[in-house]
PDB file of C-alpha atoms and ligand atoms in Angstrom:
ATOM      1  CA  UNK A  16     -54.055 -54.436  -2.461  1.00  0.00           C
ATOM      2  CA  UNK A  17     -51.506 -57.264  -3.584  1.00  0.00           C
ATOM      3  CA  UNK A  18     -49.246 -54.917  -4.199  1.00  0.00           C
ATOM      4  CA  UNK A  19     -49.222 -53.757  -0.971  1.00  0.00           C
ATOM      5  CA  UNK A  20     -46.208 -55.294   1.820  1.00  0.00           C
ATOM      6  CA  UNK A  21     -47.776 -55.578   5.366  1.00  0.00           C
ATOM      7  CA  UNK A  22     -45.411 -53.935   7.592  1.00  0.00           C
ATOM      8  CA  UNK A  23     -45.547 -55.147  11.339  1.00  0.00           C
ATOM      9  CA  UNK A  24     -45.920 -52.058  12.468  1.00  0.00           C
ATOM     10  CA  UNK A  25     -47.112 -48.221  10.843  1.00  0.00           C
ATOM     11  CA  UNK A  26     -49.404 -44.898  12.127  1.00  0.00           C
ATOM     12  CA  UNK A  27     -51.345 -42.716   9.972  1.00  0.00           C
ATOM     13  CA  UNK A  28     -50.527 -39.855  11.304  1.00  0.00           C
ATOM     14  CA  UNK A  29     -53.895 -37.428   9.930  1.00  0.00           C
ATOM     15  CA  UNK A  30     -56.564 -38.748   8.312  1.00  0.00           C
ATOM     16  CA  UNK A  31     -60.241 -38.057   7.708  1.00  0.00           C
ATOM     17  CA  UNK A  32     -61.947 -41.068   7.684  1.00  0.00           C
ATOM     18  CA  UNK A  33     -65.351 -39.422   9.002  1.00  0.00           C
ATOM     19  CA  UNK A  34     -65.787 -38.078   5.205  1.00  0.00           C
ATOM     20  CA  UNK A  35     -68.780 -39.128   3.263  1.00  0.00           C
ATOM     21  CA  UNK A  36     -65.916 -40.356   0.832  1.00  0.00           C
ATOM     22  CA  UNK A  37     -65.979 -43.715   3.161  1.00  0.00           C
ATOM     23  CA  UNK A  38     -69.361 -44.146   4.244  1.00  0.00           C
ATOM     24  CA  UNK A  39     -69.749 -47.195   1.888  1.00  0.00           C
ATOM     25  CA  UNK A  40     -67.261 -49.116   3.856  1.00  0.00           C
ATOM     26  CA  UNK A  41     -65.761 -47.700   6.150  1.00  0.00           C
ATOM     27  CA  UNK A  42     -65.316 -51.208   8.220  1.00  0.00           C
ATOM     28  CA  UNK A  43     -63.264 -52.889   5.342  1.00  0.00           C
ATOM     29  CA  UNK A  44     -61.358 -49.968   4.813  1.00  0.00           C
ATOM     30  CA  UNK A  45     -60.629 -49.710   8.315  1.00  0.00           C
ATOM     31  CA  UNK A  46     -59.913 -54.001   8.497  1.00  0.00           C
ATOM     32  CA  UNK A  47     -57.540 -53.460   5.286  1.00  0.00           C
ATOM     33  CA  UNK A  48     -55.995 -50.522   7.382  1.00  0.00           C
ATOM     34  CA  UNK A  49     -55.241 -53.315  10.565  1.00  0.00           C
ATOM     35  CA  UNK A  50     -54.150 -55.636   8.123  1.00  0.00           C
ATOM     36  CA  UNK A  51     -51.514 -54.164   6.408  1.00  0.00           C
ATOM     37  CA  UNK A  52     -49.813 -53.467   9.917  1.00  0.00           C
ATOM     38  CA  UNK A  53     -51.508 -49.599  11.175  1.00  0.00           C
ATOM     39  CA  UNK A  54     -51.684 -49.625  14.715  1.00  0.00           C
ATOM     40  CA  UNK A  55     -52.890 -45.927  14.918  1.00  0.00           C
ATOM     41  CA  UNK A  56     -54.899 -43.557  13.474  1.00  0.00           C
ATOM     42  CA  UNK A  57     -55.334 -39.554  14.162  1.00  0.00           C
ATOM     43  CA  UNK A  58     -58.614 -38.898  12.684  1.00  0.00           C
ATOM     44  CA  UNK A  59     -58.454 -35.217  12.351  1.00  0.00           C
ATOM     45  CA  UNK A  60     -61.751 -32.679  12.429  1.00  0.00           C
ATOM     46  CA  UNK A  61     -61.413 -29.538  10.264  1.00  0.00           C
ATOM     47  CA  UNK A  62     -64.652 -27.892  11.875  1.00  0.00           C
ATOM     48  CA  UNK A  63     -66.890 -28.419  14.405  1.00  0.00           C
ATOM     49  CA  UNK A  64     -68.678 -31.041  13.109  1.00  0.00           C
ATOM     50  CA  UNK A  65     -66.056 -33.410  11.923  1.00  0.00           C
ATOM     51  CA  UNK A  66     -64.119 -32.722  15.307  1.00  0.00           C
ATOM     52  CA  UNK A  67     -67.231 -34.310  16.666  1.00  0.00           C
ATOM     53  CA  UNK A  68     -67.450 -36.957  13.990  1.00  0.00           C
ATOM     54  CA  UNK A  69     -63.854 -37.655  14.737  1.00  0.00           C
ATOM     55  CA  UNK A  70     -64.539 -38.231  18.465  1.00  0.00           C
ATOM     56  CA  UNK A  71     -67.181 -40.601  17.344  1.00  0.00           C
ATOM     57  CA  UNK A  72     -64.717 -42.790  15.534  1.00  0.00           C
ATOM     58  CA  UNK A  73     -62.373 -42.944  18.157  1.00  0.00           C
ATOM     59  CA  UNK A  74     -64.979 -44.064  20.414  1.00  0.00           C
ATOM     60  CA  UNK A  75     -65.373 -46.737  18.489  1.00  0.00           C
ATOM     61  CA  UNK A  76     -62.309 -48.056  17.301  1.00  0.00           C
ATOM     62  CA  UNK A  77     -59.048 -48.728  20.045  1.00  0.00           C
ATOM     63  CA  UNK A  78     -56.644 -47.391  17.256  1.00  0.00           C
ATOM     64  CA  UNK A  79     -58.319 -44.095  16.176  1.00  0.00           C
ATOM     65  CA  UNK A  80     -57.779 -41.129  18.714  1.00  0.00           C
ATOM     66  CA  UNK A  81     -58.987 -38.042  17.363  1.00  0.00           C
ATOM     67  CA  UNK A  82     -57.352 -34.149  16.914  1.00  0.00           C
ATOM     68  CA  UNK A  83     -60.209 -31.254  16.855  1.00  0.00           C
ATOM     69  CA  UNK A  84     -60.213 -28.159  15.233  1.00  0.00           C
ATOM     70  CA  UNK A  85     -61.055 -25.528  12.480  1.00  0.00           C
ATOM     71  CA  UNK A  86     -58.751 -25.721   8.781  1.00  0.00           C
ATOM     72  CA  UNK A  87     -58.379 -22.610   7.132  1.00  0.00           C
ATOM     73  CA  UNK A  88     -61.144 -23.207   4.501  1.00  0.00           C
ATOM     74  CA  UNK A  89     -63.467 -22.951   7.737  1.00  0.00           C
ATOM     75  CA  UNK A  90     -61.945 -19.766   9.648  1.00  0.00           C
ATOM     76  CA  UNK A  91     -64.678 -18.119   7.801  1.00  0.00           C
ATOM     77  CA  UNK A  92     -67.590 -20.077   9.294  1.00  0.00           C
ATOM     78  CA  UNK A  93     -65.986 -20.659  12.429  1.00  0.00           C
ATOM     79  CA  UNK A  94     -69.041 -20.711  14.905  1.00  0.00           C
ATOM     80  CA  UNK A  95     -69.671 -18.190  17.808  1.00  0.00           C
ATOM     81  CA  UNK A  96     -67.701 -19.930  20.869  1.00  0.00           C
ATOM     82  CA  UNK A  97     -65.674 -22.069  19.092  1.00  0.00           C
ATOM     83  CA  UNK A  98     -62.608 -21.856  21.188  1.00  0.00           C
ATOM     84  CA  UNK A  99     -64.756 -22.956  23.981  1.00  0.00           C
ATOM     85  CA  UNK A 100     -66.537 -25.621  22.177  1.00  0.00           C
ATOM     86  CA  UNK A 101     -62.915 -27.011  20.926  1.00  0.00           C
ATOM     87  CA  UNK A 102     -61.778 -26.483  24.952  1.00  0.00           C
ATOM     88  CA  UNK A 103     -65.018 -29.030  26.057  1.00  0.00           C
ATOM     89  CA  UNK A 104     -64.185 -31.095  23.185  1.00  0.00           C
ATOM     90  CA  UNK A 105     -60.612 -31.450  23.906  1.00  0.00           C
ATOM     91  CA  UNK A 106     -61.360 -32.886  27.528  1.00  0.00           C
ATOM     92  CA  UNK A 107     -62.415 -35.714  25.822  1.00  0.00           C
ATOM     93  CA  UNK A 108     -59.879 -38.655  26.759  1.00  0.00           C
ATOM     94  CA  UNK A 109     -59.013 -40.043  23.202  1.00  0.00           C
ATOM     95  CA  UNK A 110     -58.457 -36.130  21.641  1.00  0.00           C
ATOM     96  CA  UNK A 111     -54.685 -36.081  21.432  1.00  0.00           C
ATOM     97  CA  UNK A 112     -54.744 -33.190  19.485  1.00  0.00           C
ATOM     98  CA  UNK A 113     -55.681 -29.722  18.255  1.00  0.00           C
ATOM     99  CA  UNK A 114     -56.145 -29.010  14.754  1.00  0.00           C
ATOM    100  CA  UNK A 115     -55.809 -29.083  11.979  1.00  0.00           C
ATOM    101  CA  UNK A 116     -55.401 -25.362  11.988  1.00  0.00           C
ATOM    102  CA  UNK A 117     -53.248 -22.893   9.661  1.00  0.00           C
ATOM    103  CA  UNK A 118     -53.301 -20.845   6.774  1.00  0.00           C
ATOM    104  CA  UNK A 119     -54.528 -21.871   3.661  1.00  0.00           C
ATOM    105  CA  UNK A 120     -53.500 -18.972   1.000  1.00  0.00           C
ATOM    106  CA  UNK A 121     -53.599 -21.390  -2.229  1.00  0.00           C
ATOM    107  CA  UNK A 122     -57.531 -21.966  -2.435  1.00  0.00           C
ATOM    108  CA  UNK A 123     -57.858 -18.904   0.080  1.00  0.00           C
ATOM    109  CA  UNK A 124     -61.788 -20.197   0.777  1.00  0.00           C
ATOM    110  CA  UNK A 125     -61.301 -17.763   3.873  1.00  0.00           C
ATOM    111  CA  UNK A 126     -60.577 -13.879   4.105  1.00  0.00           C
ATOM    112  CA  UNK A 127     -57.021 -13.821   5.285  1.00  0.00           C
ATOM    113  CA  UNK A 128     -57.193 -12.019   8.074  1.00  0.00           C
ATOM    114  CA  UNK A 129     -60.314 -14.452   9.485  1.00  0.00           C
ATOM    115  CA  UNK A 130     -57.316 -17.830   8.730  1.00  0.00           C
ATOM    116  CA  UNK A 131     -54.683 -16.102  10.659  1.00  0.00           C
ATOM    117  CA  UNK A 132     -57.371 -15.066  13.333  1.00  0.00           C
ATOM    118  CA  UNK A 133     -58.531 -18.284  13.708  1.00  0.00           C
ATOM    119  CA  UNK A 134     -55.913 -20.312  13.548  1.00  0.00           C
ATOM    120  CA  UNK A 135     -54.107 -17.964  16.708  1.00  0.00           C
ATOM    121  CA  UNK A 136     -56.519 -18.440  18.534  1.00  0.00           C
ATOM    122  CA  UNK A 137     -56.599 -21.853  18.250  1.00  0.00           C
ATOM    123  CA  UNK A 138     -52.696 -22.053  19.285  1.00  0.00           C
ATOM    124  CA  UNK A 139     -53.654 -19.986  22.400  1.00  0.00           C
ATOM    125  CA  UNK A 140     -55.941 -22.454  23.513  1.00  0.00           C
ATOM    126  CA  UNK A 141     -53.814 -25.141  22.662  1.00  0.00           C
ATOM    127  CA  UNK A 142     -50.917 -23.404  24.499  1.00  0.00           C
ATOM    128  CA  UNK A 143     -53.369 -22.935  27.711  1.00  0.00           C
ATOM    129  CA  UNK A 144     -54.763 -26.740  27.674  1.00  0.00           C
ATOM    130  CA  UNK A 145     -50.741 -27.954  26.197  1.00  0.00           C
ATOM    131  CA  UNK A 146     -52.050 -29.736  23.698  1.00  0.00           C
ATOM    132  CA  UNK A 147     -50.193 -30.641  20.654  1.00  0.00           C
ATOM    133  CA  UNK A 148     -50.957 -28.677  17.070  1.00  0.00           C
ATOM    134  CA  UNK A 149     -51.595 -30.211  13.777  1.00  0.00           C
ATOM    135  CA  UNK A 150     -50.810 -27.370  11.268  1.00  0.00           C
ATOM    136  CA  UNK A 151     -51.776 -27.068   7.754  1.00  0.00           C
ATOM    137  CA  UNK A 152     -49.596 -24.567   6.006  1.00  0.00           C
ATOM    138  CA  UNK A 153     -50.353 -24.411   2.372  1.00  0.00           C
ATOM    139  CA  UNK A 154     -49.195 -21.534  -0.472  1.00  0.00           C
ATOM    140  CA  UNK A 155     -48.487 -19.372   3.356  1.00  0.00           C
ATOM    141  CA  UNK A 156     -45.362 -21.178   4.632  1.00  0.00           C
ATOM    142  CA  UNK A 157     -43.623 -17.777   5.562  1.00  0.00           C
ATOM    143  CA  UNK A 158     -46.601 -16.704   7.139  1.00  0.00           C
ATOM    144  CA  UNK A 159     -47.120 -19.685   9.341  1.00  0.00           C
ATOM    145  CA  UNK A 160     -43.751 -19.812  10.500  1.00  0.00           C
ATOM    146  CA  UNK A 161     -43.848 -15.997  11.416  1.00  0.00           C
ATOM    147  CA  UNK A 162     -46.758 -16.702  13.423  1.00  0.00           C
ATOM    148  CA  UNK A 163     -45.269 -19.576  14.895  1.00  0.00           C
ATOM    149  CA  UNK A 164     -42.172 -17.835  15.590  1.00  0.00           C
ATOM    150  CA  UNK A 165     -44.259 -14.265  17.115  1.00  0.00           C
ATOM    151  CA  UNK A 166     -47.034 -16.725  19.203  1.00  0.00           C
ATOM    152  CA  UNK A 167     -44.674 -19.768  20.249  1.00  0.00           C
ATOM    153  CA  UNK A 168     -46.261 -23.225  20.264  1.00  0.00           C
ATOM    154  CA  UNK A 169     -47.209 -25.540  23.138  1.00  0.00           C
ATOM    155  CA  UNK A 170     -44.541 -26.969  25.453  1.00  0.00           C
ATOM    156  CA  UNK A 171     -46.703 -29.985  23.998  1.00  0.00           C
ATOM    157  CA  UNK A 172     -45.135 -29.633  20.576  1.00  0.00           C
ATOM    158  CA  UNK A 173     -46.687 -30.081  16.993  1.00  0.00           C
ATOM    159  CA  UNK A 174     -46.366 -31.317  13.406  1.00  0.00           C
ATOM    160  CA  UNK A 175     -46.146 -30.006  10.341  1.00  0.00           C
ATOM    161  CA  UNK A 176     -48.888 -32.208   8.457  1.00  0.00           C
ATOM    162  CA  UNK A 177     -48.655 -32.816   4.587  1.00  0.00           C
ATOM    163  CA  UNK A 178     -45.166 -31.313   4.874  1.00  0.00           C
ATOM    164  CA  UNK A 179     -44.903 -29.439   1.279  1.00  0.00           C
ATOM    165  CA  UNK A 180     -41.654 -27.430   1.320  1.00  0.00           C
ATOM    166  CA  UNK A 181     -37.976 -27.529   1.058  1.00  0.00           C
ATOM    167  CA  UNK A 182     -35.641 -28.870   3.761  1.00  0.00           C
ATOM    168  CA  UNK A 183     -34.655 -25.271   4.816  1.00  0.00           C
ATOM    169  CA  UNK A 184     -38.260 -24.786   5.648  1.00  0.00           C
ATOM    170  CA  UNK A 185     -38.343 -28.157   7.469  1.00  0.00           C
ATOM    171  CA  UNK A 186     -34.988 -27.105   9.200  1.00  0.00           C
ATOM    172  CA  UNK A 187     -36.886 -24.250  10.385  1.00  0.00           C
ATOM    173  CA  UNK A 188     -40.027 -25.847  11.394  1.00  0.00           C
ATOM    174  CA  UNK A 189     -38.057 -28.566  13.370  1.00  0.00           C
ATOM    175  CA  UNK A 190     -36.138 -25.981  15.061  1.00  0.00           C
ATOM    176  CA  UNK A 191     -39.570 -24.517  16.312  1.00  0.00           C
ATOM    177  CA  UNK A 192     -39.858 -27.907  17.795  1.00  0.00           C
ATOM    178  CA  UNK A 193     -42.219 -29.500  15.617  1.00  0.00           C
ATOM    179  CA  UNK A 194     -42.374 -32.966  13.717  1.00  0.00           C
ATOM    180  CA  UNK A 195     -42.762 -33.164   9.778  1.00  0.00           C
ATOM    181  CA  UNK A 196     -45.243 -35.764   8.382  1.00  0.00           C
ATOM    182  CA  UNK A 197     -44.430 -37.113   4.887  1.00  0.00           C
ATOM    183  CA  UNK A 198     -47.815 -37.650   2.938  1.00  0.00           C
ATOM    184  CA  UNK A 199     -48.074 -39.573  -0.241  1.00  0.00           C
ATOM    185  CA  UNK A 200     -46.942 -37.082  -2.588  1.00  0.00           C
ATOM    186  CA  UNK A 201     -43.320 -38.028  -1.559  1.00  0.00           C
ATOM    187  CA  UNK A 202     -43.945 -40.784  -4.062  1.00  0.00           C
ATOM    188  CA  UNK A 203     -44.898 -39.057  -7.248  1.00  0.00           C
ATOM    189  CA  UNK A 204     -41.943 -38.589  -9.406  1.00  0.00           C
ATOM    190  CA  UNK A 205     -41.649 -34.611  -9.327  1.00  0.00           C
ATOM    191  CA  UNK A 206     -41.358 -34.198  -6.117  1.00  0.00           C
ATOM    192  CA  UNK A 207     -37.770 -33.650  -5.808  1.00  0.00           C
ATOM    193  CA  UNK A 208     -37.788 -31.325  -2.481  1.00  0.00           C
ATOM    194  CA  UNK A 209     -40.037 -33.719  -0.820  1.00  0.00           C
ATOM    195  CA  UNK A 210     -37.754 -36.507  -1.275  1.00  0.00           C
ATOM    196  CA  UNK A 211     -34.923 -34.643   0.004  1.00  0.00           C
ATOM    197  CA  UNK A 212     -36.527 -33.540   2.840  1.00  0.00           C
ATOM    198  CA  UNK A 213     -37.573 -37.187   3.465  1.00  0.00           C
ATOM    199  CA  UNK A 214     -34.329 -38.956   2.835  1.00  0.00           C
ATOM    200  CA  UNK A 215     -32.851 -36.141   5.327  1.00  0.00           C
ATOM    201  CA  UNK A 216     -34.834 -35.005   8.528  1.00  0.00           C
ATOM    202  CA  UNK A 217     -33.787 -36.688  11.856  1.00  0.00           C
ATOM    203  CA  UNK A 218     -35.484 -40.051  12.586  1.00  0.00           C
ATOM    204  CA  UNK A 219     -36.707 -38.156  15.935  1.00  0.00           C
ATOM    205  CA  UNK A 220     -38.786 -35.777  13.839  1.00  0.00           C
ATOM    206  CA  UNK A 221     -40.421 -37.843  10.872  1.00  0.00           C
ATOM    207  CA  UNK A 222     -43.889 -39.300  10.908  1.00  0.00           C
ATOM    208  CA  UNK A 223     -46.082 -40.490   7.839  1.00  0.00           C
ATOM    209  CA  UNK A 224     -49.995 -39.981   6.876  1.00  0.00           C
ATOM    210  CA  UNK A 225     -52.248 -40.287   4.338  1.00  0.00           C
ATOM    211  CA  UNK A 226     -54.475 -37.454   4.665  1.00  0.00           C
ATOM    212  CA  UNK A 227     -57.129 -39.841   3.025  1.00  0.00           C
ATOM    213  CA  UNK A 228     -59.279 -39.463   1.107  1.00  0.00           C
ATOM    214  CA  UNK A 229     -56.449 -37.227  -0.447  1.00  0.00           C
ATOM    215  CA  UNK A 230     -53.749 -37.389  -1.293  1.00  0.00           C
ATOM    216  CA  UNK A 231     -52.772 -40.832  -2.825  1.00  0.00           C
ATOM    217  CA  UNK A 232     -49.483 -42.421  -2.820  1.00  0.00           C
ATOM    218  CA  UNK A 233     -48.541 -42.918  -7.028  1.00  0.00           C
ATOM    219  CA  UNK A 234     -50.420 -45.830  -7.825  1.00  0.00           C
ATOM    220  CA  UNK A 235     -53.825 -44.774  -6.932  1.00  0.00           C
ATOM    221  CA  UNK A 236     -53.736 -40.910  -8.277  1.00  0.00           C
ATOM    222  CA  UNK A 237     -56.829 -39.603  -9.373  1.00  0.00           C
ATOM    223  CA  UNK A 238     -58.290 -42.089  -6.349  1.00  0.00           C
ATOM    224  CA  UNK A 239     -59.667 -42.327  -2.853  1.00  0.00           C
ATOM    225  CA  UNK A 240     -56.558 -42.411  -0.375  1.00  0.00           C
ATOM    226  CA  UNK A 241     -56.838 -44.669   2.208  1.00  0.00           C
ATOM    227  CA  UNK A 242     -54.504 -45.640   5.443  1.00  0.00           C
ATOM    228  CA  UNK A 243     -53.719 -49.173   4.386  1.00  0.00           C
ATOM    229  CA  UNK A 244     -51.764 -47.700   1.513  1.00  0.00           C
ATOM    230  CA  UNK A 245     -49.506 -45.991   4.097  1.00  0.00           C
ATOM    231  CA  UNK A 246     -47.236 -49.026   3.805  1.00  0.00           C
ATOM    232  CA  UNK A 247     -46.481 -47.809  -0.104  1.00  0.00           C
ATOM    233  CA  UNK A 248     -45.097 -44.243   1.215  1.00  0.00           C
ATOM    234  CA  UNK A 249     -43.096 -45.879   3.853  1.00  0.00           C
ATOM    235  CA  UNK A 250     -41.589 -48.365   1.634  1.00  0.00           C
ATOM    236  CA  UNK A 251     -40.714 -45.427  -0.476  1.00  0.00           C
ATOM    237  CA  UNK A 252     -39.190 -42.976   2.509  1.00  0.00           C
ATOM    238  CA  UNK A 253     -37.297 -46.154   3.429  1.00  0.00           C
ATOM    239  CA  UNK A 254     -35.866 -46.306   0.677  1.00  0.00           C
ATOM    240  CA  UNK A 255     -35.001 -43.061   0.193  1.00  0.00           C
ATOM    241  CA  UNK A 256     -33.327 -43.636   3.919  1.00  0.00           C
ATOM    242  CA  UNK A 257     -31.504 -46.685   2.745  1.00  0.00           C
ATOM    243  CA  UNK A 258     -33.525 -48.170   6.098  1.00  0.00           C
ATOM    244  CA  UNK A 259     -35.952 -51.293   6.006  1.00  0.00           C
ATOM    245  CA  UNK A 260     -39.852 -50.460   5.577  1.00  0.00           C
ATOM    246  CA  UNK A 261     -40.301 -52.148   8.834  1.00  0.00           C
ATOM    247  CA  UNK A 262     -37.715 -49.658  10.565  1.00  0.00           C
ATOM    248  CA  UNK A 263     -38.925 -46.377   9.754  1.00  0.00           C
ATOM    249  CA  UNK A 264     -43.119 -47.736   9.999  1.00  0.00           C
ATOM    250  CA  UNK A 265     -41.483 -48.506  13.643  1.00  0.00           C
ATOM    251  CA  UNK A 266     -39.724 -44.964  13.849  1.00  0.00           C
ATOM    252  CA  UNK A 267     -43.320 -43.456  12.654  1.00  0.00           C
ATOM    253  CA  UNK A 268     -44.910 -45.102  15.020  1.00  0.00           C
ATOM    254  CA  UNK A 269     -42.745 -44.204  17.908  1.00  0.00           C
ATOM    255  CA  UNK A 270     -42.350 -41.056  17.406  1.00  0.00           C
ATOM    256  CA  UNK A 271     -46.420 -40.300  16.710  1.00  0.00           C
ATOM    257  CA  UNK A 272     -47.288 -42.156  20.260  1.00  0.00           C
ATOM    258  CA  UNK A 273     -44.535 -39.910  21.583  1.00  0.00           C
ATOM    259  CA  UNK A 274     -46.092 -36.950  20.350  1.00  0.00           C
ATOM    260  CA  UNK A 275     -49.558 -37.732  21.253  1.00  0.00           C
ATOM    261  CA  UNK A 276     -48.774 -38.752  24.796  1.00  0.00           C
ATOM    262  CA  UNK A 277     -49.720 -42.383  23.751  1.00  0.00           C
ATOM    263  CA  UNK A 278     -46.251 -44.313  24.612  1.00  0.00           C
TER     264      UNK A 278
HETATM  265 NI1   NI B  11     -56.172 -32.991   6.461  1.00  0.00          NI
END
């Protein structure tokens, strides 16, 4: 953790820190987390259960709010009445979210046709309630934006989590009117598009997560992700930017309790 600058202020932006991958301490991680400077946390289900488990968590920490929902790898198991289990769910005052939802056609642990069915829905009913959308798009970018495009999102807007293609795909996301989170691939050496489309998307659209467990910034590949080491990818977008760390973990910030309806 030396390593690691504390930055006054910084969101993770989607996590999962409900996973069995932090039951061992999940109260340190979450201390290290406050330390380093995060002042919010979207804790984000990816089925039933872990929408509940996320609820949980926000219940019992101020900074965690939590986003429910079913991720592609679930669409298959999606539960009778899950649209109206997410609705109940969603009344809850600390869900800020919906999702994550999407289309997942690199591990494709789902039919197809049961992803893109499921994650509709779920943008109807987050279109009806005008919640925002947390979208996983993965190996199915065209797809996802068709959808987008054909369905429309909520007047409540969305984001683009673990953004993973090039800026013209950004470009077109944003123009949908959603936000692009920067994970902590950014920081590996081969991704060139990633740091273009970091250096270059407007500082009214850009937010940062970890995605923990996955997903770690460089230095701990092949580890547990965490949100403390958020401060590592924003040091590295920043400087990409040619901004201060403490600017854009401001910006992030900012523009996440914008989306969420937290300012
Ligand atoms: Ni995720």
């Amino acid at each position: 953790m030396k390593r690691l600058k504390k930055l006054p202020a910084l969101v993770d932006s989607h996590a999962h820190l409900d996973f069995k991958h932090f039951d061992r301490d999940r109260n340190d991680m979450l201390r290290r987390a406050e330390a380093h400077g995060i002042k919010l946390i979207i804790n984000v289900g990816v089925n039933p259960a872990t929408s509940r488990e996320s609820i949980l968590l926000s219940e019992k920490h101020p900074m965690i709010y939590a986003a429910v929902g079913i991720h592609p790898h679930y669409a298959a198991r999606a539960p009778e009445g899950y649209i109206e289990t997410l609705k109940e769910m969603a009344r809850h005052p600390k869900v800020v979210a919906l999702g994550e939802m999407g289309l997942d056609y690199y591990r494709d642990r789902s039919p197809r046709w049961q992803q893109w069915d499921v994650f509709s829905q779920q943008l109807q009913l987050a279109k009806e309630i005008n919640k925002p959308i947390i979208i996983h798009s993965r190996a199915a970018h065209a797809e996802t934006g068709a959808l987008l495009r054909e369905e429309g999102i909520p007047a409540a807007g969305g984001v683009m989590h673990c953004f993973s293609g090039d800026l013209e795909l950004a470009e077109q996301m944003m123009e949908l009117g959603l936000y692009i989170s920067i994970a902590g691939p950014v920081t590996y050496p081969r991704s060139k598009d990633l740091k273009k489309v970091a250096a270059s998307i407007p500082a009214d659209r850009i937010l940062v997560e970890t995605d923990a467990p996955y997903l770690p910034p460089a230095p701990w590949r092949g580890k547990r992700n965490e949100p403390a080491y958020t401060t590592y990818t924003v040091e590295e977008i920043a400087t990409l930017r040619g901004i201060a760390a403490e600017d854009l973990g401001r910006i992030c910030l900012d523009n996440a309790r914008r989306l969420f309806s937290l300012a």
